[in-house]
């Protein structure tokens, strides 16, 4: 992943990751577990269902320390089976 995060942001910073995935009760926990591996912390995700209820949006604020750290989190969240999009 080749991004320009280092040109746009001053690190360390807090970044809100918005993860959209299948409406499944395990989605928020899978997101938090992934984040704990790459950025240990106490997370309280907010979950919003889509209008038809097929998908959930999970938002979590994470302290990221570098461009590489942010790219790793995006990449690892996208690998989760229930996840469809990471913003």
PDB file of C-alpha atoms in Angstrom, residues 36-75:
ATOM      1  CA  UNK A  36      -5.544  -5.062  19.757  1.00  0.00           C
ATOM      2  CA  UNK A  37      -2.871  -6.982  17.832  1.00  0.00           C
ATOM      3  CA  UNK A  38      -1.588  -3.877  16.048  1.00  0.00           C
ATOM      4  CA  UNK A  39      -2.468  -1.025  18.414  1.00  0.00           C
ATOM      5  CA  UNK A  40      -3.254  -2.284  21.934  1.00  0.00           C
ATOM      6  CA  UNK A  41      -5.794  -0.146  23.736  1.00  0.00           C
ATOM      7  CA  UNK A  42      -9.227   0.072  25.303  1.00  0.00           C
ATOM      8  CA  UNK A  43     -11.676   0.337  22.411  1.00  0.00           C
ATOM      9  CA  UNK A  44     -15.391   1.116  22.443  1.00  0.00           C
ATOM     10  CA  UNK A  45     -16.653   0.644  18.890  1.00  0.00           C
ATOM     11  CA  UNK A  46     -19.893   2.193  17.718  1.00  0.00           C
ATOM     12  CA  UNK A  47     -22.045  -0.014  15.508  1.00  0.00           C
ATOM     13  CA  UNK A  48     -24.677   1.243  13.085  1.00  0.00           C
ATOM     14  CA  UNK A  49     -26.821  -1.052  10.930  1.00  0.00           C
ATOM     15  CA  UNK A  50     -27.496  -0.313   7.261  1.00  0.00           C
ATOM     16  CA  UNK A  51     -31.004   0.726   6.246  1.00  0.00           C
ATOM     17  CA  UNK A  52     -31.880  -2.828   5.187  1.00  0.00           C
ATOM     18  CA  UNK A  53     -29.965  -4.420   8.067  1.00  0.00           C
ATOM     19  CA  UNK A  54     -27.697  -6.514   5.835  1.00  0.00           C
ATOM     20  CA  UNK A  55     -24.509  -4.692   6.857  1.00  0.00           C
ATOM     21  CA  UNK A  56     -23.056  -3.021   9.916  1.00  0.00           C
ATOM     22  CA  UNK A  57     -20.685  -0.081  10.148  1.00  0.00           C
ATOM     23  CA  UNK A  58     -18.186  -0.312  13.021  1.00  0.00           C
ATOM     24  CA  UNK A  59     -16.326   2.908  13.898  1.00  0.00           C
ATOM     25  CA  UNK A  60     -13.306   2.918  16.189  1.00  0.00           C
ATOM     26  CA  UNK A  61     -10.818   5.664  17.077  1.00  0.00           C
ATOM     27  CA  UNK A  62      -7.229   4.383  17.146  1.00  0.00           C
ATOM     28  CA  UNK A  63      -3.927   6.070  18.027  1.00  0.00           C
ATOM     29  CA  UNK A  64      -1.592   5.505  15.083  1.00  0.00           C
ATOM     30  CA  UNK A  65       2.121   6.262  15.285  1.00  0.00           C
ATOM     31  CA  UNK A  66       3.275   6.326  11.657  1.00  0.00           C
ATOM     32  CA  UNK A  67       2.290   5.999   8.025  1.00  0.00           C
ATOM     33  CA  UNK A  68       3.344   2.343   8.070  1.00  0.00           C
ATOM     34  CA  UNK A  69       1.336   1.678  11.236  1.00  0.00           C
ATOM     35  CA  UNK A  70      -1.796   3.154   9.645  1.00  0.00           C
ATOM     36  CA  UNK A  71      -1.314   1.180   6.420  1.00  0.00           C
ATOM     37  CA  UNK A  72      -0.869  -2.044   8.403  1.00  0.00           C
ATOM     38  CA  UNK A  73      -4.118  -1.490  10.284  1.00  0.00           C
ATOM     39  CA  UNK A  74      -6.054  -0.818   7.051  1.00  0.00           C
ATOM     40  CA  UNK A  75      -4.568  -3.933   5.449  1.00  0.00           C
TER      41      UNK A  75
END
